[in-house]
Amino acid sequence: ARSLHTLARVLAERAEHGAAVERYHEASQLYAESGESFEAIKVRINIGGCFASMGKPREGIRLLRAALGEARFAGHRRLEAQAWSGLGEAHYRLGDRERAQRCLRESDSLAGQTDSKFPDLLFFNAFYSWKMAAEEQNPTREKIAFGRLKVLRSSLERRFAEVDAFDAFVERRRSDA
């Protein structure tokens, strides 16, 4: 199950979402059979994210809401925060910025609790807040989000598409200066 899960994540990072969904489904079945509820929920969140990335945000939202309910019921705060982040991205892709912001704030409230913070989720949320602020031409919110991104960037061990996009933006700014 872990191997399929890893393969699916690599496929998703390469934007091969259809193939990723197939591997995620296989991993999900194996996790469910072995009683790994945390990993099974995580996979369902990833499937919802893939659907949102494939241009099917409504299906992604449906799947993410279901996974959110499972994560909340099981008491998995990290997965709950991750599902809220995924919902924020999916609503952003639908063009519903207000709902996207609400979802990202829900994720932030769970991911930023003092006993154990999740900087990767906080970064992801700040990245989409930054994008929305720039699109709305709100320089104050844009600067606040950019500042959060700079602070959070140093604490990230894992790289993902939003980190790469931010790093590329910062590098372009340095070369333009």
Short mmCIF file of C-alpha atoms in Angstrom, two decimals:
data_model
loop_
_atom_site.label_atom_id
_atom_site.label_comp_id
_atom_site.label_asym_id
_atom_site.label_seq_id
_atom_site.Cartn_x
_atom_site.Cartn_y
_atom_site.Cartn_z
CA ALA A 1 0.00 0.00 0.00
CA ARG A 2 2.80 2.42 0.87
CA SER A 3 4.56 1.73 -2.43
CA LEU A 4 1.37 2.40 -4.40
CA HIS A 5 0.76 5.51 -2.31
CA THR A 6 4.26 6.81 -3.04
CA LEU A 7 3.95 6.00 -6.74
CA ALA A 8 0.61 7.82 -6.85
CA ARG A 9 2.12 10.88 -5.17
CA VAL A 10 4.97 10.94 -7.71
CA LEU A 11 2.47 10.64 -10.58
CA ALA A 12 0.38 13.47 -9.11
CA GLU A 13 3.49 15.67 -8.80
CA ARG A 14 4.16 15.01 -12.49
CA ALA A 15 0.57 16.08 -13.26
CA GLU A 16 -0.35 12.55 -14.35
CA HIS A 17 -3.52 12.75 -12.30
CA GLY A 18 -5.50 9.97 -13.99
CA ALA A 19 -2.76 7.42 -13.34
CA ALA A 20 -2.29 8.83 -9.82
CA VAL A 21 -5.98 8.33 -9.01
CA GLU A 22 -5.76 4.68 -10.13
CA ARG A 23 -2.76 4.01 -7.85
CA TYR A 24 -4.38 5.93 -4.99
CA HIS A 25 -7.50 3.76 -5.30
CA GLU A 26 -5.37 0.61 -5.17
CA ALA A 27 -3.51 1.91 -2.11
CA SER A 28 -6.77 2.91 -0.46
CA GLN A 29 -8.16 -0.60 -0.80
CA LEU A 30 -5.03 -2.12 0.71
CA TYR A 31 -4.96 0.38 3.57
CA ALA A 32 -8.63 -0.32 4.32
CA GLU A 33 -8.01 -4.08 4.31
CA SER A 34 -5.10 -3.70 6.74
CA GLY A 35 -6.96 -1.31 9.08
CA GLU A 36 -4.74 1.72 8.34
CA SER A 37 -7.48 4.36 8.67
CA PHE A 38 -5.10 7.35 8.85
CA GLU A 39 -3.39 6.43 5.57
CA ALA A 40 -6.71 5.49 3.92
CA ILE A 41 -8.13 8.94 4.72
CA LYS A 42 -4.92 10.62 3.52
CA VAL A 43 -5.22 8.79 0.20
CA ARG A 44 -8.86 9.89 -0.19
CA ILE A 45 -7.79 13.49 0.41
CA ASN A 46 -5.15 13.09 -2.29
CA ILE A 47 -7.72 11.65 -4.70
CA GLY A 48 -9.92 14.69 -4.12
CA GLY A 49 -6.95 16.94 -4.81
CA CYS A 50 -6.21 15.08 -8.04
CA PHE A 51 -9.76 15.57 -9.26
CA ALA A 52 -9.53 19.29 -8.51
CA SER A 53 -6.22 19.46 -10.42
CA MET A 54 -7.70 17.53 -13.37
CA GLY A 55 -10.26 20.28 -13.90
CA LYS A 56 -13.01 18.47 -11.98
CA PRO A 57 -13.12 20.65 -8.86
CA ARG A 58 -16.74 19.81 -7.99
CA GLU A 59 -15.91 16.08 -7.81
CA GLY A 60 -12.78 16.96 -5.86
CA ILE A 61 -14.84 19.01 -3.40
CA ARG A 62 -17.28 16.13 -2.92
CA LEU A 63 -14.44 13.71 -2.18
CA LEU A 64 -12.61 16.17 0.05
CA ARG A 65 -15.73 16.89 2.11
CA ALA A 66 -16.23 13.16 2.68
CA ALA A 67 -12.57 12.75 3.72
CA LEU A 68 -12.86 15.81 5.96
CA GLY A 69 -15.77 14.20 7.79
CA GLU A 70 -13.80 10.97 8.22
CA ALA A 71 -10.72 12.83 9.50
CA ARG A 72 -12.79 14.86 11.95
CA PHE A 73 -14.63 11.76 13.22
CA ALA A 74 -11.35 9.86 13.68
CA GLY A 75 -9.71 12.83 15.42
CA HIS A 76 -6.88 13.22 12.89
CA ARG A 77 -6.21 16.96 13.13
CA ARG A 78 -3.49 16.98 10.48
CA LEU A 79 -5.72 15.24 7.95
CA GLU A 80 -8.59 17.55 8.80
CA ALA A 81 -6.33 20.55 8.15
CA GLN A 82 -5.09 18.94 4.93
CA ALA A 83 -8.65 18.36 3.72
CA TRP A 84 -9.52 22.01 4.44
CA SER A 85 -6.44 23.07 2.42
CA GLY A 86 -7.52 20.86 -0.47
CA LEU A 87 -11.01 22.34 -0.31
CA GLY A 88 -9.48 25.82 -0.39
CA GLU A 89 -7.53 24.98 -3.54
CA ALA A 90 -10.57 23.37 -5.19
CA HIS A 91 -12.77 26.40 -4.47
CA TYR A 92 -9.98 28.64 -5.78
CA ARG A 93 -9.97 26.62 -9.02
CA LEU A 94 -13.74 27.12 -9.24
CA GLY A 95 -13.23 30.87 -8.90
CA ASP A 96 -14.97 31.06 -5.51
CA ARG A 97 -12.31 33.06 -3.67
CA GLU A 98 -14.49 33.84 -0.66
CA ARG A 99 -15.15 30.17 0.05
CA ALA A 100 -11.51 29.33 -0.73
CA GLN A 101 -10.34 31.85 1.87
CA ARG A 102 -12.74 30.43 4.48
CA CYS A 103 -11.41 26.92 3.87
CA LEU A 104 -7.80 28.07 4.06
CA ARG A 105 -8.52 29.87 7.36
CA GLU A 106 -10.09 26.68 8.77
CA SER A 107 -6.96 24.80 7.79
CA ASP A 108 -4.73 27.49 9.31
CA SER A 109 -6.59 27.29 12.61
CA LEU A 110 -5.95 23.54 12.79
CA ALA A 111 -2.43 23.57 11.30
CA GLY A 112 -1.17 26.41 13.46
CA GLN A 113 -2.09 25.12 16.90
CA THR A 114 0.79 25.50 19.30
CA ASP A 115 1.26 21.87 20.38
CA SER A 116 2.30 20.74 16.89
CA LYS A 117 2.31 22.99 13.87
CA PHE A 118 2.19 21.83 10.27
CA PRO A 119 4.35 24.32 8.34
CA ASP A 120 3.78 22.59 4.99
CA LEU A 121 0.03 23.17 5.25
CA LEU A 122 0.51 26.72 6.53
CA PHE A 123 2.78 27.40 3.54
CA PHE A 124 0.28 25.87 1.10
CA ASN A 125 -2.50 28.05 2.54
CA ALA A 126 -0.38 31.19 2.46
CA PHE A 127 0.58 30.44 -1.16
CA TYR A 128 -3.06 30.41 -2.30
CA SER A 129 -3.86 33.46 -0.18
CA TRP A 130 -0.92 35.22 -1.87
CA LYS A 131 -2.16 34.22 -5.34
CA MET A 132 -5.68 35.44 -4.60
CA ALA A 133 -4.44 38.73 -3.16
CA ALA A 134 -2.33 39.35 -6.27
CA GLU A 135 -5.25 38.53 -8.57
CA GLU A 136 -7.52 40.84 -6.58
CA GLN A 137 -4.82 43.54 -6.69
CA ASN A 138 -4.78 43.83 -2.92
CA PRO A 139 -1.16 44.81 -2.18
CA THR A 140 -1.58 44.77 1.61
CA ARG A 141 -2.87 41.18 1.74
CA GLU A 142 -0.33 40.21 -0.91
CA LYS A 143 2.58 41.55 1.19
CA ILE A 144 1.27 39.86 4.34
CA ALA A 145 0.93 36.51 2.57
CA PHE A 146 4.37 36.90 0.93
CA GLY A 147 5.89 37.60 4.35
CA ARG A 148 4.30 34.45 5.75
CA LEU A 149 5.66 32.47 2.80
CA LYS A 150 9.20 33.76 3.41
CA VAL A 151 9.05 32.88 7.10
CA LEU A 152 7.54 29.43 6.54
CA ARG A 153 9.83 28.53 3.63
CA SER A 154 12.85 28.01 5.86
CA SER A 155 11.02 25.43 7.98
CA LEU A 156 9.96 23.20 5.10
CA GLU A 157 11.69 19.90 4.55
CA ARG A 158 9.36 18.63 1.83
CA ARG A 159 9.11 20.24 -1.59
CA PHE A 160 5.88 20.43 -3.54
CA ALA A 161 4.59 22.40 -6.53
CA GLU A 162 3.69 25.52 -4.53
CA VAL A 163 7.15 25.61 -2.93
CA ASP A 164 8.79 25.31 -6.34
CA ALA A 165 6.59 28.11 -7.74
CA PHE A 166 7.43 30.37 -4.81
CA ASP A 167 11.17 29.62 -5.06
CA ALA A 168 11.08 30.39 -8.80
CA PHE A 169 9.31 33.70 -8.13
CA VAL A 170 11.88 34.70 -5.51
CA GLU A 171 14.73 33.70 -7.82
CA ARG A 172 13.26 35.76 -10.71
CA ARG A 173 13.00 38.77 -8.39
CA ARG A 174 16.65 38.37 -7.41
CA SER A 175 17.76 38.19 -11.06
CA ASP A 176 15.66 41.23 -11.99
CA ALA A 177 17.23 43.32 -9.23
#
